[in-house]
Coordinates of C-alpha atoms and ligand atoms in Angstrom, one line a residue:
M172 CA 16.6 41.5 13.4
H173 CA 15.6 38.1 12.2
S174 CA 18.8 35.9 12.2
I175 CA 18.4 32.2 12.0
K176 CA 19.6 31.9 15.6
S177 CA 17.3 34.5 17.0
V178 CA 14.3 33.2 15.1
L179 CA 15.0 29.7 16.3
D180 CA 15.3 30.7 19.9
E181 CA 12.1 32.6 19.8
A182 CA 10.2 29.8 18.1
A183 CA 11.5 27.2 20.5
A184 CA 10.3 29.3 23.4
T185 CA 6.9 29.7 21.7
L186 CA 6.6 25.9 21.1
A187 CA 7.8 24.8 24.6
P188 CA 4.3 24.7 26.1
V189 CA 3.0 22.4 23.3
S190 CA 6.0 20.2 22.4
D191 CA 8.6 18.1 24.2
S192 CA 11.0 18.7 21.4
A193 CA 10.5 22.5 20.8
M194 CA 13.9 23.3 19.4
L195 CA 14.0 20.3 17.1
D196 CA 10.5 21.1 15.9
A197 CA 11.6 24.8 15.3
E198 CA 14.6 23.6 13.3
I199 CA 12.6 21.2 11.2
L200 CA 10.0 23.9 10.3
L201 CA 12.7 26.5 9.5
C202 CA 14.4 24.0 7.2
Q203 CA 11.1 23.5 5.5
A204 CA 10.6 27.3 5.2
L205 CA 14.1 27.8 3.8
D206 CA 14.2 24.6 1.8
K207 CA 17.6 23.8 3.4
P208 CA 19.0 20.9 5.4
R209 CA 19.6 21.3 9.2
S210 CA 23.3 21.6 8.7
Y211 CA 22.6 25.0 7.0
L212 CA 21.1 26.3 10.2
R213 CA 24.2 25.4 12.2
A214 CA 26.6 26.8 9.5
W215 CA 24.8 30.2 9.2
P216 CA 23.3 31.2 12.6
G217 CA 23.7 34.9 11.8
K218 CA 22.1 34.8 8.4
Q219 CA 19.0 37.1 8.1
L220 CA 15.7 35.7 6.9
L221 CA 14.0 37.4 4.0
P222 CA 10.5 38.7 4.8
K223 CA 9.0 36.0 2.6
Q224 CA 10.9 33.2 4.4
L225 CA 9.9 34.6 7.8
A226 CA 6.2 34.6 6.7
I227 CA 6.4 31.0 5.6
F228 CA 8.1 30.0 8.8
K229 CA 5.5 31.8 11.0
A230 CA 2.7 30.1 9.2
L231 CA 4.3 26.7 9.8
L232 CA 5.0 27.6 13.4
E233 CA 1.4 28.5 14.0
Q234 CA 0.2 25.1 12.8
R235 CA 2.6 23.4 15.3
Q236 CA 1.4 25.8 18.0
Q237 CA -2.1 24.5 17.4
G238 CA -0.9 21.0 18.0
K239 CA -0.5 19.7 14.5
P240 CA 2.2 17.0 14.4
I241 CA 5.4 17.9 12.7
A242 CA 5.1 15.0 10.3
Y243 CA 1.7 16.3 9.0
I244 CA 3.1 19.8 8.6
T245 CA 6.1 18.7 6.6
G246 CA 4.3 15.7 5.0
Q247 CA 7.3 13.5 5.6
R248 CA 8.6 10.9 8.1
E249 CA 11.6 8.6 8.1
F250 CA 11.2 4.9 8.7
W251 CA 13.9 2.3 8.5
S252 CA 16.2 4.9 6.9
R253 CA 13.8 5.7 4.1
D254 CA 11.6 8.8 3.7
F255 CA 7.8 8.3 3.5
Q256 CA 5.1 10.7 2.5
V257 CA 2.4 11.0 5.2
S258 CA -0.9 12.9 5.6
P259 CA -3.6 13.0 8.2
D260 CA -5.2 10.0 6.3
V261 CA -2.5 7.7 7.7
L262 CA -0.8 7.1 11.0
I263 CA 2.6 8.7 11.5
P264 CA 5.3 6.0 11.3
R265 CA 6.7 5.2 14.7
P266 CA 10.1 3.8 15.7
D267 CA 8.2 1.0 17.6
T268 CA 7.1 -0.4 14.3
E269 CA 10.7 -1.0 13.2
L270 CA 10.5 -4.0 15.5
L271 CA 8.1 -5.7 13.0
I272 CA 10.7 -5.1 10.2
E273 CA 13.5 -6.5 12.3
L274 CA 11.5 -9.6 13.2
S275 CA 10.2 -10.1 9.6
L276 CA 13.7 -9.8 8.1
A277 CA 14.9 -12.6 10.4
L278 CA 11.9 -14.8 9.3
I279 CA 12.3 -14.2 5.5
P280 CA 15.3 -15.8 3.9
A281 CA 17.2 -13.3 1.7
E282 CA 17.3 -15.5 -1.4
Q283 CA 14.1 -17.6 -1.5
P284 CA 10.9 -16.3 -3.2
C285 CA 8.1 -15.8 -0.7
T286 CA 4.7 -14.2 -0.4
L287 CA 3.9 -11.5 2.2
L288 CA 0.6 -9.8 3.2
D289 CA 0.5 -6.5 5.1
L290 CA -2.9 -5.8 6.6
G291 CA -3.9 -2.1 7.2
T292 CA -0.8 -0.8 5.4
G293 CA -1.5 2.9 5.9
S294 CA 1.3 4.9 4.4
G295 CA 2.8 1.5 3.3
I296 CA 5.9 1.6 5.5
I297 CA 5.9 -2.1 6.4
A298 CA 5.0 -3.4 3.0
I299 CA 7.4 -1.1 1.2
T300 CA 10.3 -1.6 3.6
L301 CA 10.0 -5.4 3.3
A302 CA 9.6 -5.2 -0.5
A303 CA 12.7 -3.1 -0.7
E304 CA 14.8 -5.3 1.7
R305 CA 13.6 -8.5 0.2
P306 CA 13.4 -8.0 -3.6
Q307 CA 12.6 -11.6 -4.3
A308 CA 9.4 -11.4 -2.1
Q309 CA 6.0 -10.8 -3.6
V310 CA 4.2 -8.3 -1.3
S311 CA 0.5 -7.7 -1.1
A312 CA -0.8 -4.8 1.0
I313 CA -4.4 -3.9 1.8
D314 CA -6.1 -1.1 3.6
F315 CA -9.8 -0.2 4.0
S316 CA -9.0 3.5 3.4
L317 CA -8.7 4.6 -0.2
A318 CA -7.0 7.8 0.9
A319 CA -4.4 5.7 2.7
L320 CA -3.9 3.5 -0.4
D321 CA -3.2 6.6 -2.5
I322 CA -0.4 7.6 -0.1
A323 CA 1.0 4.0 0.0
K324 CA 1.1 3.9 -3.8
L325 CA 2.9 7.2 -3.9
N326 CA 5.5 5.9 -1.5
A327 CA 6.0 2.6 -3.4
D328 CA 6.5 4.7 -6.6
R329 CA 8.9 6.9 -4.8
H330 CA 11.0 3.9 -3.8
K331 CA 10.7 2.4 -7.2
L332 CA 9.3 -1.0 -6.2
S333 CA 7.5 -3.4 -8.5
N334 CA 7.2 -6.4 -6.2
I335 CA 4.3 -5.0 -4.4
E336 CA 0.5 -4.6 -5.0
F337 CA -2.0 -2.5 -3.1
Y338 CA -5.7 -3.0 -3.0
R339 CA -8.7 -2.1 -0.9
S340 CA -10.0 -4.7 1.5
D341 CA -11.7 -4.8 4.9
W342 CA -9.1 -7.1 6.5
F343 CA -9.4 -10.4 4.6
A344 CA -12.7 -9.7 2.9
S345 CA -11.3 -9.0 -0.5
V346 CA -8.0 -10.9 -0.2
P347 CA -8.0 -13.7 -2.9
A348 CA -8.0 -17.3 -1.6
T349 CA -4.2 -17.7 -1.7
K350 CA -1.6 -18.6 0.9
F351 CA 1.1 -16.5 2.3
D352 CA 4.4 -17.2 4.0
L353 CA 4.1 -14.2 6.3
I354 CA 1.1 -12.1 7.4
I355 CA 2.0 -9.0 9.2
S356 CA -0.1 -6.1 10.6
N357 CA 0.1 -3.0 12.7
P358 CA -3.7 -2.8 13.3
P359 CA -5.6 -0.4 15.5
Y360 CA -5.2 -1.6 19.0
I361 CA -5.7 1.2 21.5
A362 CA -8.8 0.9 23.8
E363 CA -11.5 3.3 22.8
D364 CA -11.6 4.9 26.2
D365 CA -7.8 5.3 26.5
A366 CA -7.0 8.8 27.7
H367 CA -3.9 9.0 25.5
L368 CA -6.2 9.3 22.4
Q369 CA -7.0 12.8 23.6
Q370 CA -3.3 13.8 23.9
G371 CA -0.6 15.3 21.7
D372 CA 0.0 14.2 18.1
V373 CA -2.4 11.2 18.4
R374 CA -5.4 13.6 18.4
F375 CA -4.6 14.4 14.7
E376 CA -4.3 10.8 13.5
P377 CA -7.1 8.8 11.9
R378 CA -9.0 7.3 14.8
T379 CA -9.9 4.2 12.8
A380 CA -6.2 3.4 12.5
L381 CA -5.6 3.8 16.2
S382 CA -8.4 2.3 18.3
A383 CA -10.6 -0.8 18.3
P384 CA -13.5 -2.2 20.4
E385 CA -12.9 -4.9 23.0
Q386 CA -10.2 -3.0 24.9
G387 CA -8.4 -2.5 21.6
L388 CA -8.4 -6.3 20.8
A389 CA -11.2 -6.6 18.2
D390 CA -9.2 -6.2 15.1
I391 CA -6.3 -8.3 16.3
R392 CA -8.8 -11.1 17.1
M393 CA -10.3 -10.8 13.6
I394 CA -6.9 -10.9 11.9
A395 CA -5.4 -13.8 13.9
T396 CA -8.6 -15.8 13.5
A397 CA -8.9 -15.4 9.7
A398 CA -5.1 -15.6 9.0
R399 CA -5.2 -19.3 9.7
D400 CA -7.0 -19.8 6.3
Y401 CA -4.4 -17.7 4.5
L402 CA -1.1 -19.1 5.9
N403 CA 1.0 -21.7 4.3
P404 CA 2.0 -24.6 6.6
G405 CA 4.9 -23.2 8.7
G406 CA 3.8 -19.6 7.7
H407 CA 4.3 -16.7 10.1
L408 CA 1.9 -14.3 11.7
L409 CA 3.3 -11.2 13.3
I410 CA 1.1 -8.5 14.9
E411 CA 2.0 -5.2 16.6
H412 CA 0.0 -4.5 19.8
G413 CA -0.2 -2.3 22.9
Y414 CA 2.4 -2.6 25.8
N415 CA -0.4 -4.0 28.0
Q416 CA -1.7 -6.6 25.5
Q417 CA 0.9 -9.3 25.6
Q418 CA -1.1 -11.6 27.8
P419 CA -4.5 -11.5 25.9
V420 CA -2.8 -11.6 22.5
Q421 CA -0.7 -14.6 23.5
A422 CA -3.8 -16.3 24.9
L423 CA -5.6 -15.6 21.7
F424 CA -2.8 -17.0 19.4
K425 CA -2.6 -20.1 21.6
D426 CA -6.4 -20.7 21.5
L427 CA -6.3 -20.4 17.8
H428 CA -3.6 -23.2 17.8
Y429 CA -0.6 -21.1 16.6
A430 CA 2.7 -22.6 17.6
K431 CA 5.9 -21.0 18.9
V432 CA 3.9 -18.1 20.3
Q433 CA 6.3 -15.4 21.5
T434 CA 6.1 -11.7 22.3
Y435 CA 8.9 -9.3 21.5
S436 CA 9.7 -5.9 23.0
D437 CA 10.4 -2.6 21.3
L438 CA 13.3 -0.3 21.8
S439 CA 11.8 1.2 24.9
G440 CA 11.5 -2.3 26.4
Q441 CA 7.7 -2.5 26.0
P442 CA 6.1 -5.7 24.8
R443 CA 5.1 -4.7 21.3
A444 CA 4.7 -7.6 18.8
T445 CA 3.5 -11.2 19.1
Y446 CA 4.5 -13.9 16.8
G447 CA 2.9 -17.3 16.0
Q448 CA 3.6 -20.0 13.4
W449 CA 0.8 -21.8 11.6
P450 CA 1.7 -25.6 12.0
Ligands
LIG199 N1 1.6 2.6 18.9 C1 0.7 3.6 18.6 C2 0.4 4.5 19.8 O1 0.5 4.0 20.9 C3 -0.6 3.1 18.1 C4 -0.5 2.5 16.8 C5 -1.6 1.6 16.4 O2 -2.7 1.7 16.9 N2 -1.4 0.7 15.5 O3 0.1 5.7 19.7

């Protein structure tokens, strides 16, 4: 028989070798196959699946067995309590990046108009979250990837935001000569020879969004250097980086004459974002 409970137990056992969250993965995929919320699975453990539902579930399960990340199978991921569409053209939103939102919201006054620039926006999570939380802000967001910009625009439409514009640029290359109050980025920063690029979900993500030359520091250097010409006096620069990059990123910011340089840790206690103020 193919009850919800038996199907889930079997799927979790199948996924255990490839996933640290086998039961959760199985539940998410079954919700997708049944087009029901997770509460439904708990409420009706004895309910039998129709052959068609079982076939859809098996197809989803097989993708996960081959390693494909859950977010790419379902096409969704939550960030700062909003749902975002994702595809293999963009990084999967990570809880670590919510640190950038927390810090930005503390920097941007709730009432005052201001201008923000998000570099390498990907699915648009940073730009869209800030545009939604700070409706008086004017947000610009760039990415080099046209495929990523398509996803970001879909997400902005989905959240009905009009205080945001997306365009293609290679970092600052096509950014007009204007000044911003906050420049923010979650750039690629993993060293190119880092073993963890060959492991788990990361293998399926766009490599150009993940890793950079110079031990992962090349793009951070580029951004921090050029941002000086695009920041208002007193403007803020905030960049996400690797757990092991606090020292070089702080040294870089200080060399470039940013003030109040400070690094903040993510929820798992890892140094994750460095701040600097343009004097
Ligand atoms: N934090 C991500 C990871 O370690 C990398 C994200 C990024 O390169 N911007 O997988």
